[in-house]
């Protein structure tokens, strides 16, 4: 018998906590049922399957990350905004590694269109307005920043920088300096 109080939101939040504990790839409806000490079938009235659960976790994580980003960007511009926004991604990934991994889940076009992913792109474009980039360079820069943030954070979370000097924080600061310099001197479009 299903435990009273189970809702989709409660299951998604519990799934997000589980993802942070054991890894996003290990989150399943079965694992969640064990956590709540209920039969798997009792969860299917709230989530269709493990992919549906994972999509819910991704949406939650994107929303949390967007909220943090908006707070961090308030009143900032230029390199200060760039660094604050990048630090939000890095800090969130460190605090919530499973949820951060969920943000990389490929969502259906319909779900992606209503997700907080749009807010992330809008905030990145707001930062880039301080660098006076126009299209298509702005889109190229959005992709570059996303790639650098995610690549660095993923390598750092995987322990890629833990066995050598200098400290990864020093490198992170240098990466922010390099991105700021690149964006200030963005090469002219060749198209």
N, CA, C and O atoms as a DFTB+ gen file, in Angstrom:
764 C
 N C O
     1  1       0.839      -1.186       0.000
     2  2       0.000       0.000       0.000
     3  2       0.879       1.242       0.000
     4  3       1.858       1.320       0.742
     5  1       0.524       2.212      -0.835
     6  2       1.326       3.425      -0.948
     7  2       1.229       4.243       0.332
     8  3       0.171       4.339       0.954
     9  1       2.341       4.820       0.700
    10  2       2.386       5.668       1.876
    11  2       1.659       6.976       1.581
    12  3       1.817       7.551       0.504
    13  1       0.871       7.438       2.528
    14  2       0.129       8.687       2.367
    15  2       1.125       9.833       2.213
    16  3       2.165       9.856       2.872
    17  1       0.808      10.755       1.362
    18  2       1.656      11.927       1.201
    19  2       2.611      11.869       0.027
    20  3       3.348      12.827      -0.206
    21  1       2.621      10.787      -0.714
    22  2       3.491      10.738      -1.884
    23  2       2.880      11.593      -2.986
    24  3       1.711      11.440      -3.340
    25  1       3.681      12.479      -3.511
    26  2       3.277      13.324      -4.627
    27  2       4.406      13.308      -5.644
    28  3       5.521      12.887      -5.336
    29  1       4.123      13.756      -6.827
    30  2       5.163      13.838      -7.845
    31  2       6.295      14.738      -7.365
    32  3       7.468      14.391      -7.503
    33  1       5.946      15.892      -6.802
    34  2       6.977      16.825      -6.331
    35  2       7.846      16.191      -5.246
    36  3       9.070      16.327      -5.270
    37  1       7.226      15.512      -4.313
    38  2       7.987      14.872      -3.233
    39  2       8.907      13.782      -3.790
    40  3      10.048      13.642      -3.349
    41  1       8.413      13.023      -4.749
    42  2       9.232      11.972      -5.360
    43  2      10.402      12.558      -6.146
    44  3      11.515      12.037      -6.088
    45  1      10.152      13.633      -6.875
    46  2      11.228      14.272      -7.644
    47  2      12.292      14.830      -6.697
    48  3      13.487      14.673      -6.947
    49  1      11.872      15.467      -5.631
    50  2      12.846      16.008      -4.661
    51  2      13.649      14.882      -4.008
    52  3      14.862      14.998      -3.830
    53  1      12.969      13.802      -3.657
    54  2      13.673      12.654      -3.087
    55  2      14.612      12.035      -4.120
    56  3      15.703      11.579      -3.777
    57  1      14.195      12.020      -5.372
    58  2      15.053      11.526      -6.449
    59  2      16.279      12.406      -6.619
    60  3      17.369      11.904      -6.893
    61  1      16.110      13.718      -6.460
    62  2      17.236      14.651      -6.559
    63  2      18.224      14.414      -5.422
    64  3      19.437      14.431      -5.631
    65  1      17.702      14.193      -4.222
    66  2      18.574      13.887      -3.085
    67  2      19.324      12.583      -3.319
    68  3      20.518      12.480      -3.037
    69  1      18.617      11.599      -3.833
    70  2      19.233      10.310      -4.145
    71  2      20.327      10.482      -5.197
    72  3      21.398       9.884      -5.090
    73  1      20.057      11.293      -6.205
    74  2      21.056      11.545      -7.252
    75  2      22.328      12.138      -6.665
    76  3      23.431      11.767      -7.067
    77  1      22.182      13.063      -5.711
    78  2      23.352      13.662      -5.071
    79  2      24.118      12.651      -4.233
    80  3      25.335      12.758      -4.082
    81  1      23.414      11.676      -3.691
    82  2      24.056      10.672      -2.838
    83  2      24.740       9.562      -3.637
    84  3      25.870       9.181      -3.328
    85  1      24.063       9.043      -4.659
    86  2      24.569       7.850      -5.350
    87  2      24.927       8.075      -6.815
    88  3      25.497       7.191      -7.455
    89  1      24.601       9.232      -7.344
    90  2      24.859       9.524      -8.750
    91  2      23.576       9.485      -9.557
    92  3      22.709       8.642      -9.327
    93  1      23.465      10.391     -10.492
    94  2      22.249      10.534     -11.301
    95  2      21.938       9.266     -12.079
    96  3      20.773       8.892     -12.217
    97  1      22.961       8.605     -12.583
    98  2      22.744       7.383     -13.367
    99  2      22.123       6.257     -12.553
   100  3      21.510       5.348     -13.113
   101  1      22.278       6.313     -11.240
   102  2      21.761       5.251     -10.372
   103  2      20.322       5.490      -9.917
   104  3      19.751       4.653      -9.218
   105  1      19.739       6.601     -10.297
   106  2      18.372       6.919      -9.874
   107  2      17.375       6.158     -10.745
   108  3      17.365       6.289     -11.969
   109  1      16.540       5.363     -10.086
   110  2      15.481       4.614     -10.758
   111  2      14.229       4.670      -9.898
   112  3      14.281       5.035      -8.723
   113  1      13.115       4.308     -10.493
   114  2      11.872       4.228      -9.735
   115  2      12.014       3.167      -8.641
   116  3      11.515       3.350      -7.531
   117  1      12.681       2.080      -8.946
   118  2      12.899       1.013      -7.956
   119  2      13.701       1.524      -6.758
   120  3      13.345       1.249      -5.612
   121  1      14.761       2.252      -7.011
   122  2      15.576       2.798      -5.921
   123  2      14.762       3.759      -5.071
   124  3      14.892       3.782      -3.847
   125  1      13.934       4.544      -5.717
   126  2      13.096       5.489      -4.988
   127  2      12.034       4.766      -4.160
   128  3      11.737       5.180      -3.039
   129  1      11.470       3.707      -4.694
   130  2      10.494       2.914      -3.946
   131  2      11.142       2.325      -2.692
   132  3      10.520       2.291      -1.631
   133  1      12.378       1.865      -2.809
   134  2      13.088       1.346      -1.639
   135  2      13.270       2.442      -0.592
   136  3      13.145       2.188       0.606
   137  1      13.560       3.635      -1.037
   138  2      13.756       4.756      -0.112
   139  2      12.482       5.038       0.682
   140  3      12.540       5.328       1.877
   141  1      11.346       4.953       0.021
   142  2      10.063       5.230       0.679
   143  2       9.434       3.971       1.289
   144  3       8.372       4.026       1.909
   145  1      10.113       2.841       1.097
   146  2       9.616       1.562       1.613
   147  2       8.200       1.262       1.113
   148  3       7.301       0.909       1.877
   149  1       8.044       1.420      -0.208
   150  2       6.767       1.110      -0.862
   151  2       7.057       0.233      -2.070
   152  3       8.202       0.097      -2.499
   153  1       6.020      -0.344      -2.597
   154  2       6.161      -1.142      -3.821
   155  2       6.325      -0.198      -5.013
   156  3       5.756       0.894      -5.043
   157  1       7.105      -0.636      -5.983
   158  2       7.363       0.165      -7.184
   159  2       6.053       0.602      -7.830
   160  3       5.917       1.755      -8.240
   161  1       5.100      -0.303      -7.921
   162  2       3.825      -0.006      -8.586
   163  2       3.111       1.185      -7.956
   164  3       2.361       1.889      -8.633
   165  1       3.340       1.414      -6.667
   166  2       2.651       2.530      -6.009
   167  2       3.178       3.894      -6.454
   168  3       2.533       4.915      -6.215
   169  1       4.337       3.917      -7.094
   170  2       4.902       5.186      -7.565
   171  2       4.443       5.546      -8.975
   172  3       4.547       6.699      -9.393
   173  1       3.936       4.551      -9.703
   174  2       3.578       4.791     -11.096
   175  2       2.370       5.712     -11.271
   176  3       2.104       6.150     -12.390
   177  1       1.650       6.013     -10.234
   178  2       0.585       7.006     -10.368
   179  2       1.155       8.426     -10.297
   180  3       0.453       9.401     -10.566
   181  1       2.451       8.528      -9.928
   182  2       3.103       9.840      -9.809
   183  2       4.176      10.071     -10.872
   184  3       4.367      11.197     -11.330
   185  1       4.877       9.004     -11.263
   186  2       5.891       9.082     -12.329
   187  2       5.683       7.898     -13.262
   188  3       5.392       6.788     -12.816
   189  1       5.834       8.142     -14.559
   190  2       5.575       7.087     -15.556
   191  2       6.632       5.992     -15.538
   192  3       6.324       4.806     -15.650
   193  1       7.898       6.420     -15.394
   194  2       9.020       5.491     -15.459
   195  2      10.275       6.221     -14.977
   196  3      10.200       7.376     -14.560
   197  1      11.406       5.557     -15.034
   198  2      12.652       6.174     -14.547
   199  2      13.038       7.397     -15.366
   200  3      13.555       8.370     -14.816
   201  1      12.794       7.360     -16.674
   202  2      13.121       8.535     -17.491
   203  2      12.262       9.729     -17.085
   204  3      12.760      10.852     -17.013
   205  1      10.996       9.502     -16.825
   206  2      10.101      10.571     -16.372
   207  2      10.601      11.152     -15.045
   208  3      10.596      12.368     -14.854
   209  1      11.028      10.285     -14.139
   210  2      11.586      10.730     -12.864
   211  2      12.842      11.565     -13.095
   212  3      13.009      12.627     -12.495
   213  1      13.719      11.081     -13.965
   214  2      14.964      11.800     -14.244
   215  2      14.695      13.145     -14.913
   216  3      15.389      14.125     -14.642
   217  1      13.695      13.194     -15.782
   218  2      13.335      14.478     -16.407
   219  2      12.844      15.455     -15.343
   220  3      13.159      16.644     -15.398
   221  1      12.084      14.964     -14.388
   222  2      11.622      15.813     -13.290
   223  2      12.783      16.353     -12.473
   224  3      12.786      17.521     -12.082
   225  1      13.770      15.504     -12.215
   226  2      14.963      15.943     -11.487
   227  2      15.716      16.989     -12.298
   228  3      16.191      17.981     -11.744
   229  1      15.827      16.776     -13.607
   230  2      16.502      17.748     -14.474
   231  2      15.801      19.098     -14.429
   232  3      16.456      20.136     -14.335
   233  1      14.477      19.090     -14.494
   234  2      13.722      20.345     -14.451
   235  2      13.916      21.053     -13.109
   236  3      14.076      22.273     -13.065
   237  1      13.901      20.296     -12.032
   238  2      14.136      20.870     -10.708
   239  2      15.524      21.492     -10.635
   240  3      15.680      22.622     -10.172
   241  1      16.519      20.762     -11.088
   242  2      17.896      21.255     -11.034
   243  2      18.080      22.501     -11.898
   244  3      18.736      23.454     -11.477
   245  1      17.516      22.501     -13.086
   246  2      17.612      23.687     -13.955
   247  2      16.972      24.902     -13.297
   248  3      17.488      26.016     -13.394
   249  1      15.850      24.683     -12.631
   250  2      15.155      25.774     -11.931
   251  2      16.001      26.299     -10.767
   252  3      16.165      27.509     -10.609
   253  1      16.533      25.387      -9.960
   254  2      17.372      25.805      -8.832
   255  2      18.588      26.577      -9.316
   256  3      18.946      27.608      -8.747
   257  1      19.211      26.082     -10.354
   258  2      20.400      26.724     -10.905
   259  2      20.070      28.095     -11.489
   260  3      20.836      29.043     -11.319
   261  1      18.944      28.204     -12.170
   262  2      18.526      29.501     -12.729
   263  2      18.230      30.507     -11.618
   264  3      18.586      31.680     -11.729
   265  1      17.585      30.052     -10.558
   266  2      17.302      30.955      -9.436
   267  2      18.594      31.469      -8.813
   268  3      18.714      32.656      -8.510
   269  1      19.549      30.584      -8.625
   270  2      20.844      31.005      -8.082
   271  2      21.556      31.968      -9.024
   272  3      22.157      32.951      -8.592
   273  1      21.479      31.668     -10.321
   274  2      22.123      32.538     -11.303
   275  2      21.531      33.938     -11.297
   276  3      22.265      34.926     -11.342
   277  1      20.213      34.026     -11.241
   278  2      19.551      35.330     -11.227
   279  2      19.968      36.138     -10.002
   280  3      20.217      37.340     -10.097
   281  1      20.040      35.482      -8.872
   282  2      20.456      36.165      -7.641
   283  2      21.898      36.648      -7.759
   284  3      22.213      37.775      -7.376
   285  1      22.765      35.801      -8.285
   286  2      24.184      36.146      -8.404
   287  2      24.424      37.286      -9.385
   288  3      25.349      38.076      -9.197
   289  1      23.602      37.382     -10.431
   290  2      23.813      38.405     -11.460
   291  2      23.256      39.778     -11.088
   292  3      23.648      40.786     -11.675
   293  1      22.366      39.821     -10.140
   294  2      21.709      41.090      -9.793
   295  2      22.744      42.173      -9.487
   296  3      23.559      42.035      -8.575
   297  1      22.693      43.250     -10.269
   298  2      23.561      44.398     -10.056
   299  2      24.983      44.237     -10.562
   300  3      25.833      45.085     -10.294
   301  1      25.251      43.174     -11.282
   302  2      26.617      42.951     -11.766
   303  2      26.676      43.101     -13.282
   304  3      25.673      42.950     -13.980
   305  1      27.878      43.403     -13.773
   306  2      28.093      43.520     -15.221
   307  2      29.535      43.130     -15.527
   308  3      30.375      43.038     -14.632
   309  1      29.801      42.903     -16.808
   310  2      31.163      42.613     -17.264
   311  2      31.750      41.390     -16.606
   312  3      31.063      40.391     -16.390
   313  1      33.043      41.478     -16.285
   314  2      33.750      40.337     -15.719
   315  2      33.155      39.914     -14.384
   316  3      33.134      38.725     -14.065
   317  1      32.675      40.863     -13.608
   318  2      32.063      40.538     -12.321
   319  2      30.841      39.642     -12.520
   320  3      30.651      38.677     -11.779
   321  1      30.023      39.955     -13.508
   322  2      28.841      39.130     -13.808
   323  2      29.258      37.772     -14.361
   324  3      28.708      36.743     -13.970
   325  1      30.213      37.771     -15.254
   326  2      30.711      36.524     -15.837
   327  2      31.217      35.577     -14.748
   328  3      30.865      34.398     -14.732
   329  1      32.035      36.092     -13.848
   330  2      32.607      35.275     -12.787
   331  2      31.535      34.806     -11.807
   332  3      31.542      33.650     -11.385
   333  1      30.630      35.683     -11.449
   334  2      29.548      35.302     -10.523
   335  2      28.700      34.187     -11.118
   336  3      28.352      33.231     -10.426
   337  1      28.372      34.304     -12.381
   338  2      27.548      33.295     -13.055
   339  2      28.290      31.964     -13.151
   340  3      27.715      30.907     -12.892
   341  1      29.556      32.019     -13.521
   342  2      30.361      30.799     -13.608
   343  2      30.484      30.134     -12.240
   344  3      30.425      28.908     -12.137
   345  1      30.653      30.929     -11.201
   346  2      30.764      30.385      -9.851
   347  2      29.476      29.707      -9.400
   348  3      29.519      28.752      -8.625
   349  1      28.337      30.189      -9.873
   350  2      27.069      29.539      -9.547
   351  2      27.078      28.107     -10.069
   352  3      26.711      27.181      -9.346
   353  1      27.491      27.922     -11.305
   354  2      27.548      26.577     -11.890
   355  2      28.523      25.690     -11.106
   356  3      28.205      24.552     -10.763
   357  1      29.679      26.217     -10.838
   358  2      30.705      25.434     -10.136
   359  2      30.257      25.074      -8.724
   360  3      30.379      23.923      -8.305
   361  1      29.744      26.045      -8.001
   362  2      29.300      25.797      -6.629
   363  2      28.133      24.814      -6.586
   364  3      28.094      23.923      -5.738
   365  1      27.188      24.981      -7.500
   366  2      26.036      24.078      -7.536
   367  2      26.485      22.644      -7.820
   368  3      25.992      21.701      -7.202
   369  1      27.410      22.489      -8.744
   370  2      27.908      21.158      -9.090
   371  2      28.619      20.516      -7.902
   372  3      28.512      19.308      -7.691
   373  1      29.328      21.303      -7.143
   374  2      30.015      20.769      -5.962
   375  2      29.018      20.382      -4.871
   376  3      29.169      19.344      -4.225
   377  1      28.012      21.206      -4.671
   378  2      27.016      20.944      -3.630
   379  2      26.044      19.833      -4.020
   380  3      25.619      19.044      -3.176
   381  1      25.701      19.778      -5.291
   382  2      24.683      18.839      -5.788
   383  2      25.169      18.131      -7.056
   384  3      24.650      18.387      -8.143
   385  1      26.144      17.256      -6.928
   386  2      26.706      16.625      -8.129
   387  2      25.691      15.827      -8.946
   388  3      25.749      15.830     -10.176
   389  1      24.770      15.151      -8.281
   390  2      23.757      14.388      -9.010
   391  2      22.779      15.278      -9.739
   392  3      22.414      15.011     -10.884
   393  1      22.358      16.332      -9.077
   394  2      21.443      17.287      -9.720
   395  2      22.144      17.986     -10.876
   396  3      21.550      18.198     -11.934
   397  1      23.413      18.343     -10.670
   398  2      24.142      18.987     -11.750
   399  2      24.204      18.066     -12.962
   400  3      24.001      18.510     -14.093
   401  1      24.481      16.792     -12.733
   402  2      24.497      15.825     -13.838
   403  2      23.138      15.781     -14.525
   404  3      23.060      15.606     -15.741
   405  1      22.077      15.937     -13.758
   406  2      20.725      15.925     -14.326
   407  2      20.503      17.079     -15.300
   408  3      19.711      16.953     -16.234
   409  1      21.184      18.186     -15.096
   410  2      20.993      19.333     -15.994
   411  2      21.461      19.036     -17.409
   412  3      21.127      19.763     -18.344
   413  1      22.240      17.961     -17.566
   414  2      22.736      17.592     -18.886
   415  2      21.826      16.589     -19.601
   416  3      22.099      16.205     -20.738
   417  1      20.746      16.165     -18.935
   418  2      19.819      15.218     -19.548
   419  2      19.164      15.841     -20.764
   420  3      18.692      16.977     -20.715
   421  1      19.139      15.102     -21.840
   422  2      18.483      15.591     -23.052
   423  2      16.969      15.509     -22.847
   424  3      16.414      14.427     -22.655
   425  1      16.322      16.655     -22.892
   426  2      14.877      16.741     -22.711
   427  2      14.196      16.797     -24.071
   428  3      14.800      17.216     -25.059
   429  1      12.958      16.378     -24.116
   430  2      12.205      16.504     -25.370
   431  2      12.083      17.983     -25.704
   432  3      12.136      18.815     -24.798
   433  1      11.922      18.332     -26.963
   434  2      11.794      19.743     -27.339
   435  2      10.651      20.448     -26.594
   436  3      10.771      21.620     -26.236
   437  1       9.557      19.739     -26.367
   438  2       8.412      20.350     -25.682
   439  2       8.750      20.651     -24.221
   440  3       8.412      21.719     -23.710
   441  1       9.403      19.728     -23.565
   442  2       9.776      19.927     -22.163
   443  2      10.871      20.984     -22.057
   444  3      10.817      21.847     -21.181
   445  1      11.853      20.922     -22.936
   446  2      12.946      21.895     -22.918
   447  2      12.418      23.317     -23.118
   448  3      12.924      24.262     -22.514
   449  1      11.409      23.462     -23.961
   450  2      10.860      24.794     -24.259
   451  2      10.245      25.460     -23.043
   452  3      10.207      26.688     -22.964
   453  1       9.761      24.666     -22.090
   454  2       9.128      25.260     -20.904
   455  2      10.017      25.134     -19.665
   456  3       9.590      25.473     -18.561
   457  1      11.237      24.654     -19.839
   458  2      12.157      24.475     -18.714
   459  2      12.877      25.788     -18.406
   460  3      12.771      26.765     -19.148
   461  1      13.605      25.785     -17.304
   462  2      14.409      26.945     -16.938
   463  2      15.660      27.072     -17.799
   464  3      16.432      28.017     -17.637
   465  1      15.862      26.134     -18.705
   466  2      16.994      26.235     -19.621
   467  2      16.988      27.539     -20.404
   468  3      18.042      28.103     -20.698
   469  1      15.802      28.008     -20.738
   470  2      15.686      29.300     -21.440
   471  2      16.221      30.442     -20.577
   472  3      16.866      31.362     -21.080
   473  1      15.948      30.374     -19.285
   474  2      16.450      31.408     -18.372
   475  2      17.966      31.420     -18.352
   476  3      18.582      32.484     -18.295
   477  1      18.574      30.237     -18.398
   478  2      20.037      30.151     -18.417
   479  2      20.592      30.867     -19.652
   480  3      21.540      31.647     -19.557
   481  1      19.995      30.593     -20.792
   482  2      20.441      31.243     -22.032
   483  2      20.224      32.751     -21.959
   484  3      21.088      33.517     -22.386
   485  1      19.091      33.188     -21.429
   486  2      18.814      34.622     -21.309
   487  2      19.813      35.313     -20.388
   488  3      20.267      36.423     -20.669
   489  1      20.153      34.644     -19.280
   490  2      21.131      35.239     -18.365
   491  2      22.507      35.312     -19.012
   492  3      23.221      36.300     -18.836
   493  1      22.883      34.289     -19.750
   494  2      24.175      34.306     -20.437
   495  2      24.198      35.432     -21.462
   496  3      25.197      36.140     -21.588
   497  1      23.109      35.597     -22.189
   498  2      23.039      36.694     -23.165
   499  2      23.072      38.055     -22.473
   500  3      23.631      39.008     -23.015
   501  1      22.486      38.153     -21.299
   502  2      22.530      39.415     -20.548
   503  2      23.973      39.755     -20.175
   504  3      24.383      40.912     -20.261
   505  1      24.724      38.765     -19.771
   506  2      26.142      38.982     -19.464
   507  2      26.877      39.465     -20.711
   508  3      27.691      40.387     -20.648
   509  1      26.581      38.837     -21.836
   510  2      27.289      39.163     -23.081
   511  2      26.952      40.545     -23.617
   512  3      27.729      41.104     -24.392
   513  1      25.823      41.107     -23.230
   514  2      25.508      42.482     -23.653
   515  2      26.580      43.450     -23.150
   516  3      26.851      44.470     -23.784
   517  1      27.182      43.126     -22.017
   518  2      28.259      43.952     -21.490
   519  2      29.525      43.890     -22.329
   520  3      30.425      44.716     -22.174
   521  1      29.589      42.910     -23.214
   522  2      30.745      42.761     -24.098
   523  2      30.434      43.230     -25.516
   524  3      31.287      43.147     -26.400
   525  1      29.240      43.711     -25.731
   526  2      28.833      44.293     -27.012
   527  2      28.968      43.320     -28.187
   528  3      29.465      43.686     -29.252
   529  1      28.524      42.090     -27.982
   530  2      28.534      41.110     -29.066
   531  2      27.185      41.082     -29.761
   532  3      26.140      41.173     -29.115
   533  1      27.213      40.957     -31.060
   534  2      25.982      40.837     -31.838
   535  2      25.907      39.435     -32.427
   536  3      26.872      38.674     -32.357
   537  1      24.776      39.102     -33.000
   538  2      24.612      37.779     -33.620
   539  2      25.409      37.711     -34.920
   540  3      25.529      38.725     -35.607
   541  1      25.944      36.580     -35.271
   542  2      25.874      35.275     -34.617
   543  2      26.921      35.085     -33.527
   544  3      26.967      34.038     -32.881
   545  1      27.778      36.114     -33.318
   546  2      28.849      35.970     -32.336
   547  2      28.322      35.729     -30.925
   548  3      28.943      35.012     -30.140
   549  1      27.179      36.327     -30.605
   550  2      26.617      36.130     -29.275
   551  2      26.267      34.651     -29.047
   552  3      26.536      34.105     -27.978
   553  1      25.673      34.017     -30.045
   554  2      25.343      32.590     -29.925
   555  2      26.611      31.754     -29.805
   556  3      26.653      30.810     -29.015
   557  1      27.630      32.080     -30.566
   558  2      28.906      31.367     -30.451
   559  2      29.460      31.511     -29.023
   560  3      29.956      30.547     -28.440
   561  1      29.369      32.715     -28.478
   562  2      29.894      32.967     -27.134
   563  2      29.078      32.242     -26.064
   564  3      29.645      31.753     -25.087
   565  1      27.756      32.165     -26.233
   566  2      26.915      31.413     -25.294
   567  2      27.384      29.957     -25.268
   568  3      27.539      29.368     -24.198
   569  1      27.606      29.392     -26.432
   570  2      28.055      27.995     -26.525
   571  2      29.441      27.814     -25.925
   572  3      29.706      26.816     -25.255
   573  1      30.321      28.772     -26.164
   574  2      31.663      28.703     -25.609
   575  2      31.610      28.715     -24.087
   576  3      32.237      27.876     -23.440
   577  1      30.876      29.648     -23.516
   578  2      30.813      29.742     -22.061
   579  2      30.228      28.471     -21.447
   580  3      30.762      27.944     -20.471
   581  1      29.136      27.984     -22.021
   582  2      28.541      26.749     -21.511
   583  2      29.518      25.592     -21.565
   584  3      29.598      24.789     -20.635
   585  1      30.258      25.511     -22.653
   586  2      31.234      24.427     -22.813
   587  2      32.370      24.535     -21.801
   588  3      32.784      23.534     -21.217
   589  1      32.864      25.731     -21.599
   590  2      33.971      25.920     -20.655
   591  2      33.500      25.646     -19.233
   592  3      34.161      24.918     -18.493
   593  1      32.367      26.219     -18.842
   594  2      31.868      25.996     -17.480
   595  2      31.654      24.508     -17.236
   596  3      32.144      23.956     -16.251
   597  1      30.924      23.865     -18.135
   598  2      30.605      22.456     -17.928
   599  2      31.857      21.578     -18.005
   600  3      32.025      20.659     -17.205
   601  1      32.717      21.861     -18.956
   602  2      33.928      21.062     -19.092
   603  2      34.816      21.153     -17.860
   604  3      35.285      20.136     -17.350
   605  1      35.043      22.353     -17.391
   606  2      35.907      22.536     -16.218
   607  2      35.298      21.864     -14.997
   608  3      35.970      21.123     -14.280
   609  1      34.012      22.133     -14.770
   610  2      33.327      21.576     -13.602
   611  2      33.332      20.052     -13.658
   612  3      33.564      19.401     -12.639
   613  1      33.082      19.480     -14.819
   614  2      33.052      18.017     -14.952
   615  2      34.421      17.410     -14.678
   616  3      34.524      16.398     -13.986
   617  1      35.464      18.017     -15.213
   618  2      36.814      17.524     -14.948
   619  2      37.176      17.656     -13.470
   620  3      37.779      16.756     -12.884
   621  1      36.804      18.779     -12.884
   622  2      37.107      18.996     -11.478
   623  2      36.350      18.003     -10.593
   624  3      36.933      17.435      -9.669
   625  1      35.064      17.787     -10.862
   626  2      34.281      16.835     -10.079
   627  2      34.824      15.421     -10.210
   628  3      34.757      14.636      -9.264
   629  1      35.355      15.098     -11.365
   630  2      35.917      13.775     -11.602
   631  2      37.306      13.592     -11.016
   632  3      37.910      12.529     -11.162
   633  1      37.815      14.623     -10.354
   634  2      39.138      14.526      -9.735
   635  2      40.281      14.837     -10.667
   636  3      41.441      14.599     -10.330
   637  1      39.970      15.367     -11.842
   638  2      40.991      15.614     -12.850
   639  2      42.059      16.615     -12.471
   640  3      43.143      16.608     -13.054
   641  1      41.779      17.482     -11.502
   642  2      42.760      18.503     -11.134
   643  2      43.290      18.310      -9.710
   644  3      43.988      19.178      -9.186
   645  1      42.966      17.196      -9.095
   646  2      43.283      17.029      -7.673
   647  2      44.689      16.511      -7.394
   648  3      45.096      16.449      -6.234
   649  1      45.436      16.140      -8.424
   650  2      46.732      15.523      -8.190
   651  2      47.914      16.377      -8.625
   652  3      49.038      15.885      -8.720
   653  1      47.666      17.642      -8.887
   654  2      48.785      18.476      -9.318
   655  2      48.563      19.920      -8.895
   656  3      47.436      20.364      -8.675
   657  1      49.662      20.628      -8.789
   658  2      49.618      22.060      -8.495
   659  2      49.607      22.799      -9.825
   660  3      50.078      22.245     -10.818
   661  1      49.103      23.997      -9.892
   662  2      48.524      24.785      -8.810
   663  2      47.111      24.310      -8.463
   664  3      46.532      23.467      -9.149
   665  1      46.586      24.865      -7.399
   666  2      45.242      24.559      -6.947
   667  2      44.228      24.904      -8.041
   668  3      44.409      25.876      -8.774
   669  1      43.164      24.106      -8.148
   670  2      42.181      24.326      -9.220
   671  2      41.495      25.684      -9.107
   672  3      41.045      26.220     -10.120
   673  1      41.401      26.257      -7.908
   674  2      40.808      27.596      -7.764
   675  2      41.652      28.638      -8.492
   676  3      41.122      29.558      -9.115
   677  1      42.958      28.482      -8.406
   678  2      43.851      29.410      -9.107
   679  2      43.634      29.305     -10.620
   680  3      43.572      30.314     -11.321
   681  1      43.520      28.079     -11.104
   682  2      43.267      27.886     -12.531
   683  2      41.915      28.461     -12.916
   684  3      41.796      29.125     -13.946
   685  1      40.878      28.211     -12.088
   686  2      39.539      28.736     -12.355
   687  2      39.582      30.260     -12.511
   688  3      38.962      30.812     -13.419
   689  1      40.309      30.927     -11.629
   690  2      40.438      32.391     -11.716
   691  2      41.120      32.801     -13.016
   692  3      40.737      33.795     -13.634
   693  1      42.121      32.044     -13.429
   694  2      42.808      32.349     -14.685
   695  2      41.890      32.112     -15.884
   696  3      41.941      32.854     -16.865
   697  1      41.051      31.076     -15.803
   698  2      40.080      30.808     -16.872
   699  2      39.110      31.981     -16.990
   700  3      38.779      32.400     -18.100
   701  1      38.652      32.513     -15.855
   702  2      37.735      33.662     -15.897
   703  2      38.424      34.870     -16.525
   704  3      37.816      35.586     -17.320
   705  1      39.687      35.101     -16.172
   706  2      40.444      36.204     -16.780
   707  2      40.546      36.014     -18.288
   708  3      40.362      36.962     -19.051
   709  1      40.840      34.790     -18.716
   710  2      41.005      34.504     -20.148
   711  2      39.684      34.679     -20.897
   712  3      39.660      35.231     -21.997
   713  1      38.586      34.208     -20.302
   714  2      37.287      34.382     -20.958
   715  2      36.925      35.854     -21.071
   716  3      36.429      36.297     -22.107
   717  1      37.170      36.610     -20.015
   718  2      36.882      38.043     -20.045
   719  2      37.695      38.721     -21.151
   720  3      37.158      39.529     -21.909
   721  1      38.969      38.398     -21.243
   722  2      39.826      38.993     -22.278
   723  2      39.344      38.594     -23.669
   724  3      39.302      39.427     -24.575
   725  1      38.984      37.332     -23.840
   726  2      38.496      36.872     -25.141
   727  2      37.212      37.602     -25.530
   728  3      37.071      38.057     -26.665
   729  1      36.288      37.711     -24.596
   730  2      35.014      38.366     -24.907
   731  2      35.199      39.853     -25.205
   732  3      34.466      40.411     -26.022
   733  1      36.161      40.499     -24.558
   734  2      36.425      41.920     -24.827
   735  2      37.061      42.124     -26.201
   736  3      36.924      43.185     -26.810
   737  1      37.753      41.097     -26.677
   738  2      38.465      41.194     -27.955
   739  2      37.974      40.135     -28.933
   740  3      38.763      39.559     -29.682
   741  1      36.688      39.885     -28.924
   742  2      36.098      38.831     -29.757
   743  2      36.469      39.077     -31.213
   744  3      36.324      40.190     -31.718
   745  1      36.946      38.037     -31.880
   746  2      37.330      38.224     -33.287
   747  2      36.109      38.538     -34.168
   748  3      35.003      38.051     -33.932
   749  1      36.346      39.346     -35.163
   750  2      35.266      39.704     -36.093
   751  2      34.765      38.461     -36.821
   752  3      35.538      37.563     -37.156
   753  1      33.484      38.428     -37.053
   754  2      32.858      37.303     -37.737
   755  2      33.399      37.186     -39.154
   756  3      33.589      38.186     -39.846
   757  1      33.643      35.949     -39.573
   758  2      34.186      35.716     -40.928
   759  2      33.101      35.417     -41.929
   760  3      33.394      35.190     -43.103
   761  1      31.833      35.411     -41.490
   762  2      30.739      35.112     -42.429
   763  2      30.075      36.375     -42.909
   764  3      29.136      36.315     -43.703
